[in-house]
PDB file of C-alpha atoms in Angstrom:
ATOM      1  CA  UNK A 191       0.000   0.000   0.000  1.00  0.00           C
ATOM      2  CA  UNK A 192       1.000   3.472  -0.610  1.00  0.00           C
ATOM      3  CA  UNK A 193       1.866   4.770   2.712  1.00  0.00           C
ATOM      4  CA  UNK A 194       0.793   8.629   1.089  1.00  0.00           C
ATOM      5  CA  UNK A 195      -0.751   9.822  -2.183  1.00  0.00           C
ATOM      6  CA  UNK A 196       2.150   9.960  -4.476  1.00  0.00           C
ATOM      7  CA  UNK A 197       3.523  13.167  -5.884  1.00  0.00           C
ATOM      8  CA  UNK A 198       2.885  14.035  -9.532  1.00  0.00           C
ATOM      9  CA  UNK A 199       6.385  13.981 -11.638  1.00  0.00           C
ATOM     10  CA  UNK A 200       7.388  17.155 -12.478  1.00  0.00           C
ATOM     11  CA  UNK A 201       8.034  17.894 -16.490  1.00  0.00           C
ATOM     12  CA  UNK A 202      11.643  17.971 -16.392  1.00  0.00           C
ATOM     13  CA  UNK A 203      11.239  14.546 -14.466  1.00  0.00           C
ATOM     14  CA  UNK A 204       8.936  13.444 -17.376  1.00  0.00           C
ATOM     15  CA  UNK A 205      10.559  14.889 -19.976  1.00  0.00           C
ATOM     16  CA  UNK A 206      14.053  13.566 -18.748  1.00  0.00           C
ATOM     17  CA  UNK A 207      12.783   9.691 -18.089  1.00  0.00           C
ATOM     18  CA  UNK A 208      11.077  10.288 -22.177  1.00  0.00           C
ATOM     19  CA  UNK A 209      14.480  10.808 -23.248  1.00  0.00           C
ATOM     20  CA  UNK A 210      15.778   7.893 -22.171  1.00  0.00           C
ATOM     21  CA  UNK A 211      12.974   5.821 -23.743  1.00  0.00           C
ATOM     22  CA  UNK A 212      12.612   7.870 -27.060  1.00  0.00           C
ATOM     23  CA  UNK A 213      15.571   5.793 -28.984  1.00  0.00           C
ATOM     24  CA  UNK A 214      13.233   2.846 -28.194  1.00  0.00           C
ATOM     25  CA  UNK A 215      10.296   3.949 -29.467  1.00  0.00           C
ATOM     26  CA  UNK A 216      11.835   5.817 -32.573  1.00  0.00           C
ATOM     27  CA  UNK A 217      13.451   2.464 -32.918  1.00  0.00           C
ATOM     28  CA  UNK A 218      10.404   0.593 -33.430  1.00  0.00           C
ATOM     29  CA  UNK A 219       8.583   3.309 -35.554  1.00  0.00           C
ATOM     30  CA  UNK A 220      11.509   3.086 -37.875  1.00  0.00           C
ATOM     31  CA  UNK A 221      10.550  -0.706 -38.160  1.00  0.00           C
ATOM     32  CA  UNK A 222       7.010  -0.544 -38.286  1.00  0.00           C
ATOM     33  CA  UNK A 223       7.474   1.731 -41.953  1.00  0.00           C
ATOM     34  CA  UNK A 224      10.179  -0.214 -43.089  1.00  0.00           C
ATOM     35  CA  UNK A 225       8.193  -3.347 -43.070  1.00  0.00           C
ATOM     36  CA  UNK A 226       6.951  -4.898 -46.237  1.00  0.00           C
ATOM     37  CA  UNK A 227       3.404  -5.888 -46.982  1.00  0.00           C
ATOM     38  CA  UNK A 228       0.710  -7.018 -49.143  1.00  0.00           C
ATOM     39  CA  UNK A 229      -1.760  -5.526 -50.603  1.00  0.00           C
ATOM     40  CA  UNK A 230      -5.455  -6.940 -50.205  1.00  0.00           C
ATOM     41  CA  UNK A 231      -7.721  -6.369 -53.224  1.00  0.00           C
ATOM     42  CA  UNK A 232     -10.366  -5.056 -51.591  1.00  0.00           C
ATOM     43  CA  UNK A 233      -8.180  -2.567 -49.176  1.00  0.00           C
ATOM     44  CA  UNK A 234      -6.059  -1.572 -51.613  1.00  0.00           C
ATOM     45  CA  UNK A 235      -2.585   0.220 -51.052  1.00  0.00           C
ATOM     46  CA  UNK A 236      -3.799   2.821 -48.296  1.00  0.00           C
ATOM     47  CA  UNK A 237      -5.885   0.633 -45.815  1.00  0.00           C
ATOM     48  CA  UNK A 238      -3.362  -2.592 -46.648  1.00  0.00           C
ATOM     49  CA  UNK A 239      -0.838  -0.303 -45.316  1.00  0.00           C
ATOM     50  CA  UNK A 240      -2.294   0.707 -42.258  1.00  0.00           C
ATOM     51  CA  UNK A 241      -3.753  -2.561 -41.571  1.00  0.00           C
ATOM     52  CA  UNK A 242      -0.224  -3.861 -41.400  1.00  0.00           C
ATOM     53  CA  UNK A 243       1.291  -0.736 -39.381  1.00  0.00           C
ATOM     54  CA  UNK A 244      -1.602  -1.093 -36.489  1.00  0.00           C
ATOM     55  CA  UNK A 245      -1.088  -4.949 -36.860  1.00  0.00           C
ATOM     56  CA  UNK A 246       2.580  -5.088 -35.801  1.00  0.00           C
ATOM     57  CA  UNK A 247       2.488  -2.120 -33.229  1.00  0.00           C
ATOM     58  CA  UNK A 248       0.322  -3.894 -31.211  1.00  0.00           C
ATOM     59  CA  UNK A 249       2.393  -6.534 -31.135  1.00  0.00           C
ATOM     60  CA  UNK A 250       5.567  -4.100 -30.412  1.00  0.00           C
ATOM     61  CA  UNK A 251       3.715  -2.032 -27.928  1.00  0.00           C
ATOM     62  CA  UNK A 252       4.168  -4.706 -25.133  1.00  0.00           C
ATOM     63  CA  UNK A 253       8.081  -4.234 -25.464  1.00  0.00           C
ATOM     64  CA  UNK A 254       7.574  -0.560 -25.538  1.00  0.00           C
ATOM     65  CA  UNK A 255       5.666  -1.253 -22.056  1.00  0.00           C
ATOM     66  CA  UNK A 256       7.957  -3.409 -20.429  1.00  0.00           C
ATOM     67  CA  UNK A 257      11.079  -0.970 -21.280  1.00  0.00           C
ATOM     68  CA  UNK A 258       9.076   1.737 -20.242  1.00  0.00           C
ATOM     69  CA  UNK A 259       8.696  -0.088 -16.614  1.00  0.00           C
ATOM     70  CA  UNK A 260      12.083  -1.209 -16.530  1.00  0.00           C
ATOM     71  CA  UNK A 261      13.695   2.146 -16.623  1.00  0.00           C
ATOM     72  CA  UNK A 262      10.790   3.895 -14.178  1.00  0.00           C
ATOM     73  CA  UNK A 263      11.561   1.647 -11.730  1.00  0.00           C
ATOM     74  CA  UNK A 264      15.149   2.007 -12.342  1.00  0.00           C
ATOM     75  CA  UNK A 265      14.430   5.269 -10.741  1.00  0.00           C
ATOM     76  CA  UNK A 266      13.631   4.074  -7.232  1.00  0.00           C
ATOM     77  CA  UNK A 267      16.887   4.270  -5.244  1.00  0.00           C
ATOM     78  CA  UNK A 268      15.368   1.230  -2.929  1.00  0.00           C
ATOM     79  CA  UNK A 269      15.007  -1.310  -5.894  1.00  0.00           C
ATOM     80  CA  UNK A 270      17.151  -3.493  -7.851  1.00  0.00           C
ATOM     81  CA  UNK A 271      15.987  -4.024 -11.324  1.00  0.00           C
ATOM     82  CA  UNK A 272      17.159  -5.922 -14.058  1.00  0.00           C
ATOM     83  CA  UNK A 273      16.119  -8.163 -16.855  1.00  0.00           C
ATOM     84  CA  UNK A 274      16.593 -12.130 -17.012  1.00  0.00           C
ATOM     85  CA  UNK A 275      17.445 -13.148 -20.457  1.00  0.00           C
ATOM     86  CA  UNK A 276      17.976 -16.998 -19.206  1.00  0.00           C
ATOM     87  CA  UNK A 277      15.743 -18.227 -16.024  1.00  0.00           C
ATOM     88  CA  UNK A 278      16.303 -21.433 -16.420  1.00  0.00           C
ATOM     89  CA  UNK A 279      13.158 -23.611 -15.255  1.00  0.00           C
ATOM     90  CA  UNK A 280      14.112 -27.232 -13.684  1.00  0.00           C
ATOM     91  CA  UNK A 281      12.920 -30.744 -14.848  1.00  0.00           C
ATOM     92  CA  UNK A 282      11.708 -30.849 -10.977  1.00  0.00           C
ATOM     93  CA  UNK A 283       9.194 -27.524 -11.469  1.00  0.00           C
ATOM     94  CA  UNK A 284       8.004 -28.970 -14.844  1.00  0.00           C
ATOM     95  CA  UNK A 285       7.178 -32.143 -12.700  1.00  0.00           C
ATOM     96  CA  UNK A 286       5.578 -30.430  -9.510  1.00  0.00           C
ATOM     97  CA  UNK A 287       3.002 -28.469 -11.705  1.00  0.00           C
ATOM     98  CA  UNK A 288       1.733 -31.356 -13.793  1.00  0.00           C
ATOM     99  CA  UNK A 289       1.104 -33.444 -11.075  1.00  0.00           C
ATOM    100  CA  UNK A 290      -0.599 -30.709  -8.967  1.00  0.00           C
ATOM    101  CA  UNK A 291      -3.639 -29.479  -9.557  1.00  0.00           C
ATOM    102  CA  UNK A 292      -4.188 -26.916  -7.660  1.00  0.00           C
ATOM    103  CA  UNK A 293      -2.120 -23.223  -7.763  1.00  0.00           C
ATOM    104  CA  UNK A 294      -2.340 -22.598  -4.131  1.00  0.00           C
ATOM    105  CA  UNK A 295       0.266 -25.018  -2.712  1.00  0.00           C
ATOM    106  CA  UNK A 296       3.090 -24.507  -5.911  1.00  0.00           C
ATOM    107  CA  UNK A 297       2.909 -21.037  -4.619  1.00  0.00           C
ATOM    108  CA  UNK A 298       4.215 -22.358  -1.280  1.00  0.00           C
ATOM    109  CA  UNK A 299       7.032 -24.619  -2.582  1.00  0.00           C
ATOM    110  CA  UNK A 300      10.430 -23.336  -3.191  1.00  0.00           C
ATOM    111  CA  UNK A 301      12.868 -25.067  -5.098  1.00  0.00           C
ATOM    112  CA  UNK A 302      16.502 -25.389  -5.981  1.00  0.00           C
ATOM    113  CA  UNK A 303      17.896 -23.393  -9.155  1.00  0.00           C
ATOM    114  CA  UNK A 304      19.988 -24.710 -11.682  1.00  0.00           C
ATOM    115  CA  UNK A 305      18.868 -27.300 -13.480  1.00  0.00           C
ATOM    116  CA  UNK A 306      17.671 -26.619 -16.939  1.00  0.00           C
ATOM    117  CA  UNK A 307      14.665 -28.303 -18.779  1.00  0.00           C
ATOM    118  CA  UNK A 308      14.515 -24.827 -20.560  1.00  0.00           C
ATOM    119  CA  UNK A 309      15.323 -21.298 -20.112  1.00  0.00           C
ATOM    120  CA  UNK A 310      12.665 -18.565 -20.887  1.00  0.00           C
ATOM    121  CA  UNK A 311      12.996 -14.732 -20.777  1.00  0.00           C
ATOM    122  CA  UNK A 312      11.665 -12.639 -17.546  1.00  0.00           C
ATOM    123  CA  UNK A 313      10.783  -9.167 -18.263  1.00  0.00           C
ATOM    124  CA  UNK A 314      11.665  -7.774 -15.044  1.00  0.00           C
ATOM    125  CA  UNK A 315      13.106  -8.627 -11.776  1.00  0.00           C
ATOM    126  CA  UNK A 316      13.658  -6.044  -8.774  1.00  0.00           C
ATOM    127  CA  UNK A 317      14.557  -7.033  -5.609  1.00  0.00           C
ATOM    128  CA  UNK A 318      13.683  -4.349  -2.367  1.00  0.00           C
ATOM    129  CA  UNK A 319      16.151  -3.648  -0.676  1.00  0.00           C
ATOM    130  CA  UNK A 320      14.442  -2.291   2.274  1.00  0.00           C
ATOM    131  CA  UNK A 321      11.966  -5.101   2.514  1.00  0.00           C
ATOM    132  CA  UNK A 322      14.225  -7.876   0.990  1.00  0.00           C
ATOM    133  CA  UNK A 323      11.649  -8.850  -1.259  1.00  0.00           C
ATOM    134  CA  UNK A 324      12.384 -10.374  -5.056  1.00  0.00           C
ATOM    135  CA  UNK A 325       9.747 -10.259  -7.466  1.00  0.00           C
ATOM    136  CA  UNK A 326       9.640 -11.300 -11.111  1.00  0.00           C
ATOM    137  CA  UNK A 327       7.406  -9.776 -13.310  1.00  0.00           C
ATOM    138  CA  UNK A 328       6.025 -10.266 -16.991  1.00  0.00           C
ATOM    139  CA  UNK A 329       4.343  -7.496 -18.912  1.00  0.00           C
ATOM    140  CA  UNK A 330       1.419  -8.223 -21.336  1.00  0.00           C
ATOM    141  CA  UNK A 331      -0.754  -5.692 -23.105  1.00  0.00           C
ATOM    142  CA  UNK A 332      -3.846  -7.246 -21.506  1.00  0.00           C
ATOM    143  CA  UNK A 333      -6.056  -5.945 -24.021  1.00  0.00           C
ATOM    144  CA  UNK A 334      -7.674  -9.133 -25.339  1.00  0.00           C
ATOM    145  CA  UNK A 335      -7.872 -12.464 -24.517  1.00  0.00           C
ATOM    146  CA  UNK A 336      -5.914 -15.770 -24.671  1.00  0.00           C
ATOM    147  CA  UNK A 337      -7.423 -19.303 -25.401  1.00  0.00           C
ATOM    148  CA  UNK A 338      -7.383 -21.937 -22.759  1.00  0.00           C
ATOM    149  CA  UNK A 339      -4.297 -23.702 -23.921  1.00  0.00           C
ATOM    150  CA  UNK A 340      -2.268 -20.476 -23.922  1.00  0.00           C
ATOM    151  CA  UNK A 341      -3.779 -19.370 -20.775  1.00  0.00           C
ATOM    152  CA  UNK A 342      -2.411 -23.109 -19.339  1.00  0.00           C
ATOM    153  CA  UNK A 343       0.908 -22.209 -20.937  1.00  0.00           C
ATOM    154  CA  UNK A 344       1.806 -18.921 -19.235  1.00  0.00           C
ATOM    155  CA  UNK A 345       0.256 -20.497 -15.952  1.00  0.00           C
ATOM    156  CA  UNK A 346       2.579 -22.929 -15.851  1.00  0.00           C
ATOM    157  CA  UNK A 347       5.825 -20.754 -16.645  1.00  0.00           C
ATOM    158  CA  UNK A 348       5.067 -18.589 -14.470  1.00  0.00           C
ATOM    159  CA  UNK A 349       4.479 -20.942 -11.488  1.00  0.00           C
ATOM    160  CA  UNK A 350       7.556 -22.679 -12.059  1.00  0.00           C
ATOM    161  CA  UNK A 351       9.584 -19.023 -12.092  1.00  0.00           C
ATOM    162  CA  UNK A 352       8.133 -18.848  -8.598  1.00  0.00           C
ATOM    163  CA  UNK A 353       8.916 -21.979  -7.204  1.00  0.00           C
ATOM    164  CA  UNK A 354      12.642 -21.039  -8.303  1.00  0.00           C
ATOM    165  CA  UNK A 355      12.851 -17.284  -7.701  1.00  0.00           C
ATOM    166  CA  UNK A 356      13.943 -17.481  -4.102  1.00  0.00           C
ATOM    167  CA  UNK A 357      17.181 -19.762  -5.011  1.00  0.00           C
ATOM    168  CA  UNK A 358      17.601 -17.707  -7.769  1.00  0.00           C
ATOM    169  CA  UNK A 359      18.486 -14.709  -5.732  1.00  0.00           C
ATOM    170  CA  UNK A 360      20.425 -16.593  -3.593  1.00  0.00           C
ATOM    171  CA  UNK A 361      22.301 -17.335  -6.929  1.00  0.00           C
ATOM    172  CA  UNK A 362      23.010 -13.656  -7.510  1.00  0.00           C
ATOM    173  CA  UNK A 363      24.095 -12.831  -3.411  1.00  0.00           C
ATOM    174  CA  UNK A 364      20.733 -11.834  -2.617  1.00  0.00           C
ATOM    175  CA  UNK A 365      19.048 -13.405   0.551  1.00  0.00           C
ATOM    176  CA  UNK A 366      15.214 -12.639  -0.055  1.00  0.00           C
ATOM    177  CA  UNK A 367      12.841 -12.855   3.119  1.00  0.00           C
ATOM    178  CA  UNK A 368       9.754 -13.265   0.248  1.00  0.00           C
ATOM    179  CA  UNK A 369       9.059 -14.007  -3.605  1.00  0.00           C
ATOM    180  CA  UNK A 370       6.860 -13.873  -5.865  1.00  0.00           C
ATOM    181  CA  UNK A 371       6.328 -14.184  -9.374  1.00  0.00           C
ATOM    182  CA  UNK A 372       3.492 -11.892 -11.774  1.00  0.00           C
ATOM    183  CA  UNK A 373       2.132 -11.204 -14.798  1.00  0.00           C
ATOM    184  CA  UNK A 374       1.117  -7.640 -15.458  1.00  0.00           C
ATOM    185  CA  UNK A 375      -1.840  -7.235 -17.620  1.00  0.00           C
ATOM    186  CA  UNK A 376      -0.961  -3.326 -18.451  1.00  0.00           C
ATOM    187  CA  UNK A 377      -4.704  -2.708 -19.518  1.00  0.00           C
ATOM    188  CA  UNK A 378      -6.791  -4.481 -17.508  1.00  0.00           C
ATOM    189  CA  UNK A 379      -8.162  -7.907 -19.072  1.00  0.00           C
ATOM    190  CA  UNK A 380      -6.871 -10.242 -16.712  1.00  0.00           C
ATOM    191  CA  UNK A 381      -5.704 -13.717 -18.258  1.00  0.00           C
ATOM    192  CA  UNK A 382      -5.004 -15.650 -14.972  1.00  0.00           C
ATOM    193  CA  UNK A 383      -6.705 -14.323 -11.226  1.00  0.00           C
ATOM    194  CA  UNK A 384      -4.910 -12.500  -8.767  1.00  0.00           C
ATOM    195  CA  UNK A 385      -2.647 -12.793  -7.411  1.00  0.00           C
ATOM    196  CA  UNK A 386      -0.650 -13.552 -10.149  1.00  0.00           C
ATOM    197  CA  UNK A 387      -2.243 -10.958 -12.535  1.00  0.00           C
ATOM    198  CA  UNK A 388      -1.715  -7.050 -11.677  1.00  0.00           C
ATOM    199  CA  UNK A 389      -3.865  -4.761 -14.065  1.00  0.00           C
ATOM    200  CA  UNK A 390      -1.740  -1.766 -14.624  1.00  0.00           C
ATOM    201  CA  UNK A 391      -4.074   1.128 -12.789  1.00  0.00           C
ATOM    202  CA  UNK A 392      -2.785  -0.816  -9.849  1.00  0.00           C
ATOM    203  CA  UNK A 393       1.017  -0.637 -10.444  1.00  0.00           C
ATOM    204  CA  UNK A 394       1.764   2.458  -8.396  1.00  0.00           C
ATOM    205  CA  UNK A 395      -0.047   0.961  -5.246  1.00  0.00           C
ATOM    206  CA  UNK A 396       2.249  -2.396  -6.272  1.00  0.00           C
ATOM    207  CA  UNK A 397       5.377  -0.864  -6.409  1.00  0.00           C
ATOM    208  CA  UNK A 398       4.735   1.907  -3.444  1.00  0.00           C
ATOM    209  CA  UNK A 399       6.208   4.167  -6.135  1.00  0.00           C
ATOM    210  CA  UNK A 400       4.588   6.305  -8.862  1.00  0.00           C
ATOM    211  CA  UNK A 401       4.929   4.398 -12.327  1.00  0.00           C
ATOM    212  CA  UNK A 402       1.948   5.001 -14.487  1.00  0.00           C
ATOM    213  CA  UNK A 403       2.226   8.835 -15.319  1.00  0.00           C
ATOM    214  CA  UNK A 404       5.795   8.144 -16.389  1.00  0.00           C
ATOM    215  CA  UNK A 405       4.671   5.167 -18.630  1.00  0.00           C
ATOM    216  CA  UNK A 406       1.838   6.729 -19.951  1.00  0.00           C
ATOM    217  CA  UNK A 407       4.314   9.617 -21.201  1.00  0.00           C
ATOM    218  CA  UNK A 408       5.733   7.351 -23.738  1.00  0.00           C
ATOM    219  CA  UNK A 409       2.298   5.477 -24.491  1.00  0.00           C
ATOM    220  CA  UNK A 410       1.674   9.034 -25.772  1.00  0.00           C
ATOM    221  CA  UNK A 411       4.952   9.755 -27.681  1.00  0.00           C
ATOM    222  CA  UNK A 412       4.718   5.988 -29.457  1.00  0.00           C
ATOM    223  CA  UNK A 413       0.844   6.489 -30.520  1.00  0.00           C
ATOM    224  CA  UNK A 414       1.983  10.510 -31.691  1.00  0.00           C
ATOM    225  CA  UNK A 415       4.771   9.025 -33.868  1.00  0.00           C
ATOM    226  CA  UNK A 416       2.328   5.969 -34.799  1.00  0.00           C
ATOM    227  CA  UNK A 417      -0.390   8.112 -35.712  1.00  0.00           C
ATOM    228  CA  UNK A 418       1.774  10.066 -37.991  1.00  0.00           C
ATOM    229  CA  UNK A 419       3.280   7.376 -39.814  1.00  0.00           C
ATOM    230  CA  UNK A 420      -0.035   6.065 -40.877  1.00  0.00           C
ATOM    231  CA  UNK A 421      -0.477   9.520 -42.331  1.00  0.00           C
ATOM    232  CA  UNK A 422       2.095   9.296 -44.120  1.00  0.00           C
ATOM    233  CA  UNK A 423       0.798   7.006 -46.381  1.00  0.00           C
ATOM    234  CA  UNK A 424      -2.821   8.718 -46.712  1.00  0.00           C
TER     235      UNK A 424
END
């Protein structure tokens, strides 16, 4: 819980924490209208065009997101934040979830890390260093919905991150007191219950630290520069 309402950002603050995360998003602009595409008959050049612009940045716009976390909460002298390219999940985790049905008691098993069945990418890690706490997050648009099997699939990953997340810090030098893995759905659709899912109007309450203005400043920027490459082409 916030312990008091959080103070807005000031412009330079915003403006400063944009600059950092404008190379990103000019980055994937530049992508977006250098990508080829194909023409549908009954769209023709125009629409095809934006049809394939809008189709790809909403499929970039959850990296834009997840940077855009990553270097706000960079920001917050108390945290430790960094990206795992290579959390490797163990042959043991695969086992415990597929012969346990239920979420609750995975959520209270820690195991060892270090064994490999495969390795998958976690957005963002920060460990407190005030309340030794090391949390793992993943950052989805949340603005539609998955099917059942997919649902199943990031279920399960991110289960067996959390059964490994406390070893994993002790990996690094860390000695966490809690863990805990997440999925944040940034707009609100929620793919898997709480407390694994966090919708993104409740990241500032999360983190005890004011994210959302910051992250919403480049949300603006990308759809500005989106907007006007579509025009381009009009």
């Amino acid at each position: 819980m916030l312990s008091q309402a959080a103070p807005a950002l000031t412009n330079l603050e915003l403006n400063g924490y944009l600059e950092r995360l404008r190379p990103f998003v000019d980055d994937t602009i530049e992508k977006l209208g250098s990508a080829s595409f194909r023409e549908d008959p009954i769209a023709g050049r125009k629409y095809s065009r934006a049809t394939s612009i809008i189709s790809s940045a909403y499929k970039r716009h959850g990296a834009i997101l997840d940077q855009a976390l990553l270097e706000r909460l960079k920001d917050c002298a108390r945290l430790r934040v960094w990206t795992e390219d290579d959390f490797k999940l163990s042959h043991e985790s695969l086992q415990r979830v597929r012969i346990t049905e239920r979420v609750e008691p995975l959520l209270a098993t820690e195991l060892p890390y270090g064994d490999r069945e495969r390795a998958i990418r976690v957005d963002i890690i920060v460990f407190d260093e005030e309340r030794r706490s090391l949390t793992s997050y993943n950052v989805k648009r949340g603005n539609g919905s998955y099917d059942g099997g997919k649902r199943r699939m990031i279920q399960e990953d991110l289960v067996r991150t959390h059964m490994l997340l406390s070893d994993y810090g002790r990996t690094r030098g860390m000695e966490p007191s809690r863990s805990h893995s997440h999925i944040i759905f940034y707009y609100g659709l929620l793919s898997l219950p709480a407390p694994l899912a966090i919708p993104g109007k409740d990241l500032d309450e999360h983190f005890d630290f004011p994210v959302m203005e910051a992250i919403e400043r480049v949300n603006s920027y990308f759809v500005e520069r989106l907007h006007a490459l579509i025009e381009e082409g009009t």
